[in-house]
Short mmCIF file of C-alpha atoms in Angstrom, two decimals:
data_model
loop_
_atom_site.label_atom_id
_atom_site.label_comp_id
_atom_site.label_asym_id
_atom_site.label_seq_id
_atom_site.Cartn_x
_atom_site.Cartn_y
_atom_site.Cartn_z
CA MET A 831 -46.29 36.94 -87.51
CA ASP A 832 -42.75 36.57 -85.52
CA PRO A 833 -40.46 34.80 -87.85
CA ASN A 834 -38.50 33.23 -84.93
CA PRO A 835 -40.83 32.36 -82.76
CA SER A 836 -39.37 30.55 -79.03
CA PRO A 837 -39.88 26.97 -78.76
CA PRO A 838 -43.14 26.03 -76.08
CA ALA A 839 -41.97 25.27 -72.62
CA PRO A 840 -42.35 21.55 -71.73
CA ALA A 841 -45.44 20.27 -69.89
CA GLN A 842 -45.15 19.76 -66.41
CA PRO A 843 -45.71 15.75 -65.85
CA THR A 844 -48.48 15.27 -63.81
CA VAL A 845 -49.97 11.76 -62.28
CA PRO A 846 -53.60 10.99 -63.34
CA ALA A 847 -56.11 10.14 -60.74
CA THR A 848 -56.91 6.36 -60.46
CA PRO A 849 -60.66 5.28 -60.76
CA SER A 850 -60.27 3.76 -56.95
CA GLY A 851 -58.32 6.91 -55.30
CA PRO A 852 -57.22 10.24 -55.54
CA ALA A 853 -54.13 11.17 -57.00
CA ARG A 854 -50.67 9.87 -55.91
CA PRO A 855 -48.51 12.68 -54.45
CA GLY A 856 -45.38 13.52 -56.43
CA PRO A 857 -42.07 13.60 -55.51
CA PRO A 858 -41.39 16.22 -51.90
CA ALA A 859 -40.66 19.41 -52.88
CA ALA A 860 -37.33 20.94 -52.14
CA PRO A 861 -36.72 23.27 -49.34
CA SER A 862 -36.62 26.82 -49.99
CA ALA A 863 -33.19 28.70 -48.91
CA GLY A 864 -34.87 30.56 -45.95
CA ALA A 865 -36.01 26.95 -44.19
CA THR A 866 -34.27 26.05 -41.25
CA ALA A 867 -33.31 22.36 -40.60
CA PRO A 868 -34.74 20.62 -37.67
CA LEU A 869 -33.14 20.56 -34.16
CA PRO A 870 -31.43 17.22 -33.27
CA PRO A 871 -32.50 15.48 -30.03
CA ASP A 872 -31.47 15.93 -26.51
CA PRO A 873 -28.81 13.81 -25.37
CA PRO A 874 -29.55 11.54 -22.38
CA PRO A 875 -28.47 13.32 -18.95
CA ALA A 876 -25.17 11.95 -17.88
CA PRO A 877 -25.27 9.39 -15.05
CA ALA A 878 -25.05 10.70 -11.48
CA ALA A 879 -21.83 10.51 -9.74
CA LEU A 880 -21.40 7.45 -7.35
CA PRO A 881 -20.22 8.25 -3.77
CA PRO A 882 -16.68 6.93 -2.37
CA LEU A 883 -16.53 3.34 -1.69
CA TYR A 884 -14.56 4.33 1.90
CA GLY A 885 -16.16 7.33 2.87
CA THR A 886 -14.98 11.08 2.33
CA PRO A 887 -11.79 11.24 -0.07
CA PRO A 888 -8.98 12.59 2.02
CA ALA A 889 -9.37 15.61 -0.53
CA ALA A 890 -12.50 16.88 1.43
CA TYR A 891 -10.31 17.27 4.72
CA GLY A 892 -7.42 19.52 3.10
CA ALA A 893 -4.96 16.87 2.13
CA ALA A 894 -4.18 15.44 -1.51
CA PRO A 895 -5.27 11.76 -2.35
CA GLY A 896 -2.36 9.19 -2.73
CA PRO A 897 -2.10 5.87 -1.85
CA TYR A 898 -0.60 5.95 1.28
CA MET A 899 -3.19 8.31 2.63
CA SER A 900 -6.51 7.18 5.07
CA VAL A 901 -9.44 8.46 5.97
CA PRO A 902 -8.92 10.72 9.27
CA ARG A 903 -10.26 9.02 12.15
CA SER A 904 -10.53 10.28 15.76
CA LEU A 905 -6.70 10.51 17.27
CA PRO A 906 -7.36 7.62 20.00
CA ARG A 907 -8.41 5.38 17.27
CA ARG A 908 -5.53 6.71 15.44
CA LEU A 909 -3.11 5.84 17.76
CA ALA A 910 -4.44 2.24 18.90
CA PRO A 911 -2.50 0.59 16.73
CA PRO A 912 0.87 1.73 17.42
CA LEU A 913 0.48 2.18 21.17
CA GLY A 914 -0.44 -1.56 21.55
CA THR A 915 2.23 -2.57 19.11
CA LEU A 916 4.67 -1.05 21.58
CA ALA A 917 2.89 -1.87 24.68
CA GLY A 918 3.02 -5.61 23.67
CA VAL A 919 6.93 -5.17 22.96
CA ALA A 920 7.33 -3.61 26.10
CA ALA A 921 5.75 -6.16 28.02
CA ALA A 922 7.92 -8.84 26.66
CA PHE A 923 10.94 -6.65 27.17
CA ALA A 924 10.07 -6.49 30.84
CA TYR A 925 9.26 -10.23 31.16
CA VAL A 926 12.79 -10.64 29.80
CA GLY A 927 14.64 -8.38 32.06
CA ALA A 928 13.03 -9.90 35.03
CA ILE A 929 13.57 -13.56 34.47
CA ASP A 930 17.28 -13.62 33.17
CA PRO A 931 17.72 -16.37 30.62
CA ASN A 932 21.36 -16.77 31.72
CA GLU A 933 19.82 -19.24 34.25
CA PRO A 934 19.25 -22.52 32.53
CA GLY A 935 15.39 -23.71 33.19
CA HIS A 936 13.34 -20.52 31.86
CA TYR A 937 13.40 -20.52 28.22
CA PRO A 938 13.15 -23.02 25.73
CA VAL A 939 17.06 -23.85 24.03
CA CYS A 940 17.30 -23.38 20.01
CA PRO A 941 16.40 -26.72 18.40
CA LEU A 942 18.96 -25.91 16.22
CA PHE A 943 21.73 -25.52 18.69
CA ARG A 944 20.55 -28.72 20.44
CA LEU A 945 21.03 -30.96 17.50
CA THR A 946 23.82 -29.95 15.74
CA GLY A 947 25.46 -27.39 17.84
CA LEU A 948 25.71 -24.41 15.32
CA LEU A 949 24.80 -21.02 16.49
CA CYS A 950 21.54 -19.90 14.31
CA PRO A 951 21.24 -16.07 13.99
CA GLY A 952 18.72 -15.35 17.03
CA CYS A 953 20.94 -17.37 19.40
CA GLY A 954 21.83 -15.47 22.23
CA GLY A 955 19.12 -13.00 21.54
CA LEU A 956 17.34 -13.16 24.86
CA ARG A 957 20.43 -12.38 26.57
CA SER A 958 21.25 -9.75 24.24
CA ALA A 959 17.82 -8.37 25.16
CA HIS A 960 18.04 -8.99 29.53
CA ALA A 961 21.37 -6.82 29.05
CA PHE A 962 19.74 -4.01 26.74
CA ILE A 963 17.36 -3.23 29.10
CA HIS A 964 19.84 -3.66 32.15
CA GLY A 965 21.89 -0.69 29.77
CA ASP A 966 24.70 -2.90 29.63
CA LEU A 967 25.13 -2.34 25.80
CA PRO A 968 28.62 -4.24 25.40
CA THR A 969 27.24 -6.84 26.80
CA ALA A 970 24.12 -6.98 24.53
CA LEU A 971 26.38 -6.68 21.52
CA GLY A 972 28.28 -9.46 22.13
CA ALA A 973 25.37 -11.56 23.20
CA ASN A 974 23.65 -10.85 19.39
CA ALA A 975 24.47 -7.60 17.25
CA VAL A 976 22.23 -8.04 14.89
CA ALA A 977 19.19 -8.48 17.64
CA VAL A 978 20.68 -4.73 19.06
CA ALA A 979 20.78 -3.68 15.43
CA GLY A 980 16.81 -4.79 15.11
CA TYR A 981 15.93 -2.57 18.37
CA ALA A 982 16.97 0.48 16.64
CA VAL A 983 15.34 -0.39 13.55
CA PHE A 984 12.26 -1.08 15.33
CA ALA A 985 12.53 2.20 16.99
CA VAL A 986 12.73 4.15 14.21
CA ALA A 987 9.92 2.44 12.73
CA MET A 988 7.50 3.11 15.54
CA VAL A 989 8.77 6.75 15.62
CA PHE A 990 7.41 6.73 12.07
CA TRP A 991 4.32 5.19 12.72
CA LEU A 992 3.78 7.47 15.89
CA ALA A 993 3.89 10.20 13.57
CA GLY A 994 1.88 9.13 10.70
CA ALA A 995 -0.67 8.15 13.48
CA VAL A 996 -0.71 12.00 14.81
CA ARG A 997 -0.81 13.35 11.63
CA GLY A 998 -3.68 11.37 10.34
CA ARG A 999 -1.53 9.23 7.76
CA SER A 1000 -1.36 5.58 7.05
CA VAL A 1001 2.68 4.56 7.21
CA ARG A 1002 3.37 2.08 4.87
CA ILE A 1003 7.20 1.24 4.45
CA THR A 1004 8.40 -1.25 1.30
CA LEU A 1005 11.23 -2.53 0.93
CA ARG A 1006 12.50 -3.62 -2.44
CA PRO A 1007 13.20 -7.15 -3.15
CA VAL A 1008 17.30 -6.08 -3.02
CA TRP A 1009 17.06 -5.12 0.40
CA TRP A 1010 15.41 -8.23 1.63
CA TRP A 1011 18.21 -10.28 -0.38
CA SER A 1012 20.79 -8.10 1.55
CA ALA A 1013 19.43 -8.47 4.97
CA GLY A 1014 19.28 -12.53 4.14
CA VAL A 1015 22.44 -12.19 3.11
CA VAL A 1016 24.11 -10.48 6.28
CA LEU A 1017 22.36 -12.95 8.38
CA ALA A 1018 23.72 -15.74 6.64
CA LEU A 1019 27.15 -14.20 6.80
CA PHE A 1020 26.30 -13.72 10.21
CA SER A 1021 25.31 -17.05 11.34
CA ILE A 1022 28.92 -18.48 9.51
CA VAL A 1023 30.98 -16.14 10.95
CA ARG A 1024 29.98 -16.58 14.50
CA ASN A 1025 30.26 -20.39 14.15
CA LEU A 1026 34.19 -19.86 13.24
CA PRO A 1027 36.69 -19.53 15.53
CA PHE A 1028 37.99 -16.14 14.31
CA GLY A 1029 34.56 -14.84 15.18
CA SER A 1030 34.06 -16.10 18.86
CA ALA A 1031 33.38 -12.58 19.74
CA LEU A 1032 29.90 -12.89 17.98
CA ALA A 1033 28.96 -15.70 19.88
CA PRO A 1034 27.12 -15.97 22.73
#
């Protein structure tokens, strides 16, 4: 007989069967060390990319996209807007060159000059254009120097517009507010000086 008997192992609890049905299942067994966890479900497919709103982007034509780029079109369609504008301005200059504004009765009189006798910034503009068309630059400057400066600005803008149309790029000239205010101040000073005795050289 063993003097130090080992204690008996505890009995495993069991759930007795009920008279009305089979025995109830016990707690789930823990997974073994070699078992693998189930894989997660596949993610939903990504939505298809929407087509561009305005046709093929400029990058497809070898040009870097930007806010001033436009979808390339045919050369005649790109040249139509600047050439149409140039034709309209040329027709107006041709009319002023043919009909002399120095002769009364052809063009309306400036309302400000008729009511107050003061010269506005545009007074003399038609006579300036008439002299400019006929190659008389001193007379054109004397009639309205600001108008001659406007002709130069328009010519530069047309060059950029035509060059952009040929290259397939839309040209947008944006000016900061300081430039608009500066232009307004120049026009105001021009109007004041040409109405004063010492500024008679700027009067038509």
